[in-house]
Short mmCIF file of C-alpha atoms and ligand atoms in Angstrom, two decimals:
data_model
loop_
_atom_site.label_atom_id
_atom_site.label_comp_id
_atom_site.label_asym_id
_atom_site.label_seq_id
_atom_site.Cartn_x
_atom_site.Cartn_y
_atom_site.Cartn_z
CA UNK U 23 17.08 83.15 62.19
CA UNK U 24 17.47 80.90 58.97
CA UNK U 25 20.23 79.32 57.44
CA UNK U 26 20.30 82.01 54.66
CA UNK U 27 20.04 84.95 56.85
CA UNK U 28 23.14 87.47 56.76
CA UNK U 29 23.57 88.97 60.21
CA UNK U 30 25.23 92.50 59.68
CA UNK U 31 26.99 93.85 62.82
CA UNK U 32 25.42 96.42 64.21
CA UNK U 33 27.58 99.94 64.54
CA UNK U 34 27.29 101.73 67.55
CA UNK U 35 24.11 104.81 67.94
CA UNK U 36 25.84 107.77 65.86
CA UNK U 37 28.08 109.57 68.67
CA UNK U 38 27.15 113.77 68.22
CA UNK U 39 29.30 116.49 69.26
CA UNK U 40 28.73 120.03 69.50
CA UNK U 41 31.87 121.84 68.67
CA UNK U 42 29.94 125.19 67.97
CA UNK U 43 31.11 126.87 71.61
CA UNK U 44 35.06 126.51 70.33
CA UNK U 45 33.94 129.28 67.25
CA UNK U 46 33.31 132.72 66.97
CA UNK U 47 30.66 134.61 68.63
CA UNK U 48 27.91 134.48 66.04
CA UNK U 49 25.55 136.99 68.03
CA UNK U 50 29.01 139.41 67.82
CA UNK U 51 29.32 138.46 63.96
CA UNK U 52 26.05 139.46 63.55
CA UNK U 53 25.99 142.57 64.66
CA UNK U 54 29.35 143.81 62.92
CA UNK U 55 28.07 142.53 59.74
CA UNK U 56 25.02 144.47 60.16
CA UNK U 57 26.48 147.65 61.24
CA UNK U 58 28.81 147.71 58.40
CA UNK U 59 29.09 150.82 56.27
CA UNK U 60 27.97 148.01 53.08
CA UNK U 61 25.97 145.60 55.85
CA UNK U 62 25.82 142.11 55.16
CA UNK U 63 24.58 138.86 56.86
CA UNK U 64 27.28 135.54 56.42
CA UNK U 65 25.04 132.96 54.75
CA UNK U 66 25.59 130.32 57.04
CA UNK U 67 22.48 132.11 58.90
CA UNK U 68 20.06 130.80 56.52
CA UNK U 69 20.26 127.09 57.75
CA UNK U 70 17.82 127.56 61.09
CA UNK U 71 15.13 124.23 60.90
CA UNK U 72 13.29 126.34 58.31
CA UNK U 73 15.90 127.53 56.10
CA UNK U 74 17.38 124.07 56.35
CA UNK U 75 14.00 122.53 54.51
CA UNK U 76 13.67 125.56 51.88
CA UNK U 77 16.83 124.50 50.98
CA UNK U 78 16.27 121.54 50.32
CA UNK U 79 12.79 122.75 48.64
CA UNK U 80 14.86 124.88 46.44
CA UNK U 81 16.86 121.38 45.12
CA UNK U 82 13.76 119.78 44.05
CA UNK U 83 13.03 123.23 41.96
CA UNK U 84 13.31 122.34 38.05
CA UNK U 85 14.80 126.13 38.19
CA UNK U 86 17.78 124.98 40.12
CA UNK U 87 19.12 121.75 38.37
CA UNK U 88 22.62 121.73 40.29
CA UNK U 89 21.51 118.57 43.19
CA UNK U 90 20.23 116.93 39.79
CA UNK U 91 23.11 117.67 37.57
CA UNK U 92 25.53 116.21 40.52
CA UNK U 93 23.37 113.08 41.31
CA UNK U 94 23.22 112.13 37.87
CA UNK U 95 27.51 112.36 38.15
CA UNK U 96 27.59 110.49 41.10
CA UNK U 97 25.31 107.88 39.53
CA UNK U 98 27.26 108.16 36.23
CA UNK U 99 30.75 108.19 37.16
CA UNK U 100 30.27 106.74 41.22
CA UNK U 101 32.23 103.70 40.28
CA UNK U 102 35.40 105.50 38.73
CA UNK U 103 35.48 108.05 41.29
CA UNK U 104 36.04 105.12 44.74
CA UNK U 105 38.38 103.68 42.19
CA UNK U 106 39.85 106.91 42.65
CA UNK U 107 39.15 108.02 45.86
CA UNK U 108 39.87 104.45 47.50
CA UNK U 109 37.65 102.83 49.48
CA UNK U 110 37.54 101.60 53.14
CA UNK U 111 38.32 105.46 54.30
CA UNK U 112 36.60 107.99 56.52
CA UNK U 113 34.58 110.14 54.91
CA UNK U 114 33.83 113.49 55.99
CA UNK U 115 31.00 114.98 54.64
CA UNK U 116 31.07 119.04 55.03
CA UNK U 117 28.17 120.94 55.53
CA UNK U 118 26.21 117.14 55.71
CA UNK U 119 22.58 119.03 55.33
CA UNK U 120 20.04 115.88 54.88
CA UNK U 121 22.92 113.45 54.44
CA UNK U 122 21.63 112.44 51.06
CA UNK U 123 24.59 113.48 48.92
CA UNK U 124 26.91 111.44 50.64
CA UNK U 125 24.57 109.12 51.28
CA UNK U 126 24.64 108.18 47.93
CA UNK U 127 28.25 107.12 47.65
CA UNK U 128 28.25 104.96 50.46
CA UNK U 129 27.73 101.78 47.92
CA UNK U 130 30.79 102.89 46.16
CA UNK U 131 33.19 104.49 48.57
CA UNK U 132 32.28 101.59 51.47
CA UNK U 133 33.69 104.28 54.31
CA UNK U 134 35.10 102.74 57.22
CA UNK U 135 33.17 105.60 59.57
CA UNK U 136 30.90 108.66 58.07
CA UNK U 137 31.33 111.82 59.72
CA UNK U 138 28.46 114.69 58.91
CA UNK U 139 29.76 118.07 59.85
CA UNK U 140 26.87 121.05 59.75
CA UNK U 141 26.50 124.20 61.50
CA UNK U 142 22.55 123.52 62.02
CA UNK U 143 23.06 120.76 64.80
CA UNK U 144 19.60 119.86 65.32
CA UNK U 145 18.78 119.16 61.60
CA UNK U 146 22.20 117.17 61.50
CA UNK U 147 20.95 115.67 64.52
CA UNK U 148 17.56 114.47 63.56
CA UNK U 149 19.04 113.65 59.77
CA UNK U 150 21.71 111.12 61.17
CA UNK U 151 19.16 109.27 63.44
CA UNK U 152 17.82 108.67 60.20
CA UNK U 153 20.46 107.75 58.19
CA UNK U 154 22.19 105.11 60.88
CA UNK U 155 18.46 103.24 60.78
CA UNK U 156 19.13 102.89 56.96
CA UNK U 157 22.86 101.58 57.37
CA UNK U 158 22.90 99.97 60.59
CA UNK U 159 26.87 98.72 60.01
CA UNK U 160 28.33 101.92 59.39
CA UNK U 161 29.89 103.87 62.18
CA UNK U 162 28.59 107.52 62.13
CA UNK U 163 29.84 110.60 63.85
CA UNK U 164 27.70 114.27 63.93
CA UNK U 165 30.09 117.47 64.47
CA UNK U 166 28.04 120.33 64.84
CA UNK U 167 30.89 123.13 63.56
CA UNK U 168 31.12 126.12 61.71
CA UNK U 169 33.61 124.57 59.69
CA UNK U 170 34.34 127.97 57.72
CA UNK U 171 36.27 129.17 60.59
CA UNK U 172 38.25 125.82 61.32
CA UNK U 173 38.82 122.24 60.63
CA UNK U 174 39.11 120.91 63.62
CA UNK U 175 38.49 117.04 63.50
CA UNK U 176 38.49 115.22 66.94
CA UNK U 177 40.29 112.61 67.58
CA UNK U 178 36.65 110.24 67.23
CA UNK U 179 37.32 110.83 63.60
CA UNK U 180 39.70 107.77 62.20
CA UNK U 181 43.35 109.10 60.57
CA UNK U 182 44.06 109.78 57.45
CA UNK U 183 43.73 108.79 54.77
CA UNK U 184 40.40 110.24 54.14
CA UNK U 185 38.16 111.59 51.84
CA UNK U 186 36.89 115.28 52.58
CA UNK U 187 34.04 114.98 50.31
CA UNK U 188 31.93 118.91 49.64
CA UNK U 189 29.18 118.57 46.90
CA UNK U 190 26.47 120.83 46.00
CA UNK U 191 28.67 123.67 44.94
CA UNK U 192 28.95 125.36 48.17
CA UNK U 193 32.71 126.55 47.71
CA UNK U 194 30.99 128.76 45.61
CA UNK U 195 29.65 130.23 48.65
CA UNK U 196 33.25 131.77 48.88
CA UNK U 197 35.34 134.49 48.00
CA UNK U 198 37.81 133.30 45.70
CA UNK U 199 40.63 134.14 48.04
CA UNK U 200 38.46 132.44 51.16
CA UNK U 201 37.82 129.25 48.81
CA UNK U 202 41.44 128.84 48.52
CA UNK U 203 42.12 129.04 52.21
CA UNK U 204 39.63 126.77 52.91
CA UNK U 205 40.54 124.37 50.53
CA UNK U 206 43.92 124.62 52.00
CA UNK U 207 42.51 123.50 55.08
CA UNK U 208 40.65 120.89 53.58
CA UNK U 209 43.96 119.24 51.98
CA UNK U 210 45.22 119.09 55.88
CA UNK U 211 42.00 117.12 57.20
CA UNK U 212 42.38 114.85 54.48
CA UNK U 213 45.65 113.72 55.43
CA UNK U 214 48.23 111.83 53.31
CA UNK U 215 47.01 110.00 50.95
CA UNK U 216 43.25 111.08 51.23
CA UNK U 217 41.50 113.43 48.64
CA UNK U 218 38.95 115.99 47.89
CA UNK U 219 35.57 115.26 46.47
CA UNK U 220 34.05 118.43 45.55
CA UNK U 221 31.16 119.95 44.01
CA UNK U 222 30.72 122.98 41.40
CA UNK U 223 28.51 124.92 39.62
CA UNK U 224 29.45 125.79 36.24
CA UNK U 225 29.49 129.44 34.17
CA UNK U 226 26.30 129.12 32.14
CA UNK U 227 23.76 131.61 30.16
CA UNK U 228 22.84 134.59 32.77
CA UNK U 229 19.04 133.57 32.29
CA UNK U 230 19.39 130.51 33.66
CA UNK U 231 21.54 131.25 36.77
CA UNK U 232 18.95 133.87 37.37
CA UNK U 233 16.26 131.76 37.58
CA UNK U 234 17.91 129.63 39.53
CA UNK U 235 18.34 132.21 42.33
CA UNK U 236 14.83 133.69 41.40
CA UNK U 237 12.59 131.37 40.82
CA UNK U 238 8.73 132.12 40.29
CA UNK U 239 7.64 130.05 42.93
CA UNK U 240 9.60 132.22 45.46
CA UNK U 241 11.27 129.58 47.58
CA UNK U 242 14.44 131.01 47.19
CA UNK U 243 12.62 134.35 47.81
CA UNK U 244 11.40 132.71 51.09
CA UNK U 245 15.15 131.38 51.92
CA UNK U 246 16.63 134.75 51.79
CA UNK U 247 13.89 136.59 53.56
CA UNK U 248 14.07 134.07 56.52
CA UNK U 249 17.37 134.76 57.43
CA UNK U 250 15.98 138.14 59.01
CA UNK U 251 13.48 135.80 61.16
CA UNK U 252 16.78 133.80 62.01
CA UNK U 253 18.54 137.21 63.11
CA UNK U 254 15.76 137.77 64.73
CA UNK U 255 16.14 135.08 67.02
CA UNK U 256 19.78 135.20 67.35
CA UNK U 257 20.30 139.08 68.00
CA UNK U 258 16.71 139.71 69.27
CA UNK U 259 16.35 142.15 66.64
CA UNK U 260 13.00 143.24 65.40
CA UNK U 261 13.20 142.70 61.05
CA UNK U 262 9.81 142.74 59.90
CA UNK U 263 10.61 140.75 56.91
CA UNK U 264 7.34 141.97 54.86
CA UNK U 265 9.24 145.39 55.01
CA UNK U 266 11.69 143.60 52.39
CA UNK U 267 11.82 142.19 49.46
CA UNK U 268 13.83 139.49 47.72
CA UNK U 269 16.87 140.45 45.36
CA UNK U 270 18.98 137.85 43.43
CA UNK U 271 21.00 138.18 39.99
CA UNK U 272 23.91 136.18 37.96
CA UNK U 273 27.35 139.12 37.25
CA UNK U 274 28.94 137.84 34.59
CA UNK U 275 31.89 140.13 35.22
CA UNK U 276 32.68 138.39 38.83
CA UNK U 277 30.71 135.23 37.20
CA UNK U 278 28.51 134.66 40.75
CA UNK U 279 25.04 135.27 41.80
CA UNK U 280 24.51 138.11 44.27
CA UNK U 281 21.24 137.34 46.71
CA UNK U 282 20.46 140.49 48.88
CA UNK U 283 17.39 141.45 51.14
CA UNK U 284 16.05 145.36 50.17
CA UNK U 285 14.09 147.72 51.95
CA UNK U 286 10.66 148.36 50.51
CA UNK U 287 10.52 151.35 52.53
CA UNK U 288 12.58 153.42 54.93
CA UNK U 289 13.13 151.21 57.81
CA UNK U 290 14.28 151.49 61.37
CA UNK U 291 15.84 147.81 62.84
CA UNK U 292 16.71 147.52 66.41
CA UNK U 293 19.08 144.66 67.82
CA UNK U 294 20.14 144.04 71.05
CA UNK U 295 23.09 146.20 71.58
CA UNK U 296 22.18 148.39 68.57
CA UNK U 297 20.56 148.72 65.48
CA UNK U 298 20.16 151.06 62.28
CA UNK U 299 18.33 152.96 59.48
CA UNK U 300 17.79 151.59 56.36
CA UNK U 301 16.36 153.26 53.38
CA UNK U 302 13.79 152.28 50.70
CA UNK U 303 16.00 150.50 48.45
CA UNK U 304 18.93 149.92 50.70
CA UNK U 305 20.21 146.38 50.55
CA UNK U 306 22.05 143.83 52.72
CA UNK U 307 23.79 141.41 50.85
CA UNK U 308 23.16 137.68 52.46
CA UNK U 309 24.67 135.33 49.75
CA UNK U 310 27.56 135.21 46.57
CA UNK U 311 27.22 132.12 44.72
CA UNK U 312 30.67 132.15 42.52
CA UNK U 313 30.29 129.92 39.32
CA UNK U 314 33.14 128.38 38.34
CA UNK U 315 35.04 126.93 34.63
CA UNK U 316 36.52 124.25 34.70
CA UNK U 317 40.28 125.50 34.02
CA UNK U 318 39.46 128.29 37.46
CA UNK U 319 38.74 124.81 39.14
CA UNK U 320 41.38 122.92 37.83
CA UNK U 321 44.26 125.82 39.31
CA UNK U 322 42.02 126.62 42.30
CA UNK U 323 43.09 123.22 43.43
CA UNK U 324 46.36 123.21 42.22
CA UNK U 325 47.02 126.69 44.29
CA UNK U 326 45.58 124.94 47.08
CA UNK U 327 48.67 122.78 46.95
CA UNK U 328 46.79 119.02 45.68
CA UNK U 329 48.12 116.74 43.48
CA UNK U 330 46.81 114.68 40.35
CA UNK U 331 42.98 115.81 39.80
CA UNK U 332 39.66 114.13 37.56
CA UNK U 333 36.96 116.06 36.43
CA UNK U 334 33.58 115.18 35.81
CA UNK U 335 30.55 116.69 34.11
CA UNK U 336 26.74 116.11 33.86
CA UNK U 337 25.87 115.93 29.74
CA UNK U 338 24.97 119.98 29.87
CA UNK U 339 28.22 120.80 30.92
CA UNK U 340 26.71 122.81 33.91
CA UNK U 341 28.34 121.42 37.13
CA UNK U 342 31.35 119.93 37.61
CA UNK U 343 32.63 117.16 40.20
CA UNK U 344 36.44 117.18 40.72
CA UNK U 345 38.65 114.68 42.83
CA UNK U 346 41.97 116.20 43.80
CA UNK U 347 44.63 113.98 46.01
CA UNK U 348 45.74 115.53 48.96
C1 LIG Y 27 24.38 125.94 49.52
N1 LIG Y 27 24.70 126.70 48.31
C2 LIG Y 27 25.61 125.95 47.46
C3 LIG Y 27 23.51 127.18 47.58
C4 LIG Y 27 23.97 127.95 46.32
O1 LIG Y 27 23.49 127.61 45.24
O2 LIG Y 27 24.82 128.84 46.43
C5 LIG Y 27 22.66 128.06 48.45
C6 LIG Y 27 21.51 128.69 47.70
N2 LIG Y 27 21.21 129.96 47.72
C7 LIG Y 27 20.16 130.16 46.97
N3 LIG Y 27 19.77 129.05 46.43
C8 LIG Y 27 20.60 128.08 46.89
#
């Protein structure tokens, strides 16, 4: 080694723990949802190895600009927000996917420890292997948790204060009255003194969202179908997903994008433990996508009980970032 060389101390392998046992029974989920009188499939399903990499398919999509509008943020406004946020914290990064988002703070932020939490544990798995090669320094921690249940943190995960950090608009993935519970339960992980960072899709023109959720590629067509393969697996049902077809559309009235899977044809689906009829245009709805204004933010947060909160937008005005103290 030469004079000049900088010798950066090595963090230990990422540690990886599979809290997935302490949740609900997602085979009994399953087939509630889909016995339902209005049946329905919780979208967390999509994210099998597949799903996992049409998502991120469906973020390089020119159709669906929100990853783009909320890098361009973090690249814009990075610096204010760690002035913000403080630096030197644990950062937990829900529903971690590829890591990237975060990923991208780490110059700023300078966590103490990064801790990825994602229900599909062997893409979080493989993703973090990755990521600790590229910051060798940084201590890293893998929950595999269906965080939209509970936030349980273990006690590997360093106290408060720390920065809960959930980008890519997926509280829009909520019911309004779920996103405030959850963001309830975010406040608590943080801890005193810690914040949210947080992600959100803005209200814009219907033709746009709907091409978004539609696009002519069909990659989000191929998303929402493949949750049927998923239940498939999970249920050992028997979906034969050329028997339906993809359905997605912006409301403006509940401002959020409905994604369903309908029946090109009467159908008859068994599962272990049941099954049902479906007829030709019968629907179950898989995803809403709720798009938000910036005031709804703004007192979604404040109902959610945090403090002092900074908003930030791309230069369309179509996604928002907000930091909220805890
Ligand atoms: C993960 N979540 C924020 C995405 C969204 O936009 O609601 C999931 C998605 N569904 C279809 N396209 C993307």
């Amino acid at each position: 080694m030469g004079s000049n060389d900088v010798r950066v101390p090595l963090a230990p392998a990422p540690r990886f723990l599979d809290l997935r046992t302490a949740s609900a029974d997602p085979a009994a989920e399953l087939r509630a949802s889909l016995a339902a009188d209005a049946p329905f499939i919780a979208p967390k399903f999509f994210y099998d190895p597949l799903g996992s990499r049409l998502f991120e398919a469906i973020c390089e999509l020119p159709e669906y600009p929100l990853t783009r509008a909320e890098r361009r943020i973090f690249e814009r406004h990075g610096e204010e927000i760690a002035t913000r946020a403080g630096i030197d914290r644990p950062l937990v990064d829900l529903g971690a996917g590829n890591c990237e988002k975060a990923e991208q703070l780490f110059r700023v932020l300078a966590p103490s420890q990064y801790v990825a939490v994602d229900i599909a544990a062997d893409f979080l798995h493989e993703c973090l292997a990755a990521l600790s090669l590229r910051h060798p320094g940084l201590p890293m921690v893998g929950l595999a948790q269906d965080f939209t249940f509970a936030l349980a943190l273990p006690d590997i995960v360093q106290p408060g204060p720390r920065t809960v950090f959930y980008p890519g608009s997926s509280i829009g993935n909520f019911a309004p009255h779920d996103a405030l519970a959850f963001l309830e339960r975010m406040r608590a992980a943080c801890g005193p003194g810690g914040c949210v960072v947080l992600g959100a899709d803005l209200v814009r023109h219907k033709h746009a969202l709907d091409l978004a959720y539609d696009d002519p590629l069909g990659v989000t067509a191929a998303f929402n179908l493949n949750v049927l393969r998923n239940v498939n697996r999970c249920i050992d049902a028997d979906f034969d997903v050329a028997d339906w077809r993809h359905v997605a559309f912006f409301d403006p009235v509940t401002a959020r994008i409905e994604m369903h899977v309908e029946a090109r044809c009467d159908v008859a689906v068994r599962w272990n433990g049941g099954g049902r009829r479906f007829r030709a245009t019968d629907r179950i709805h898989t995803e809403n996508s709720y798009k938000y204004t910036l005031p709804g933010l703004g007192a979604l947060l404040r109902r959610a009980g945090f403090g002092d909160t900074w908003l930030w937008t791309d230069e369309e005005d179509s996604f928002a970032v907000a930091l909220a103290a805890a």
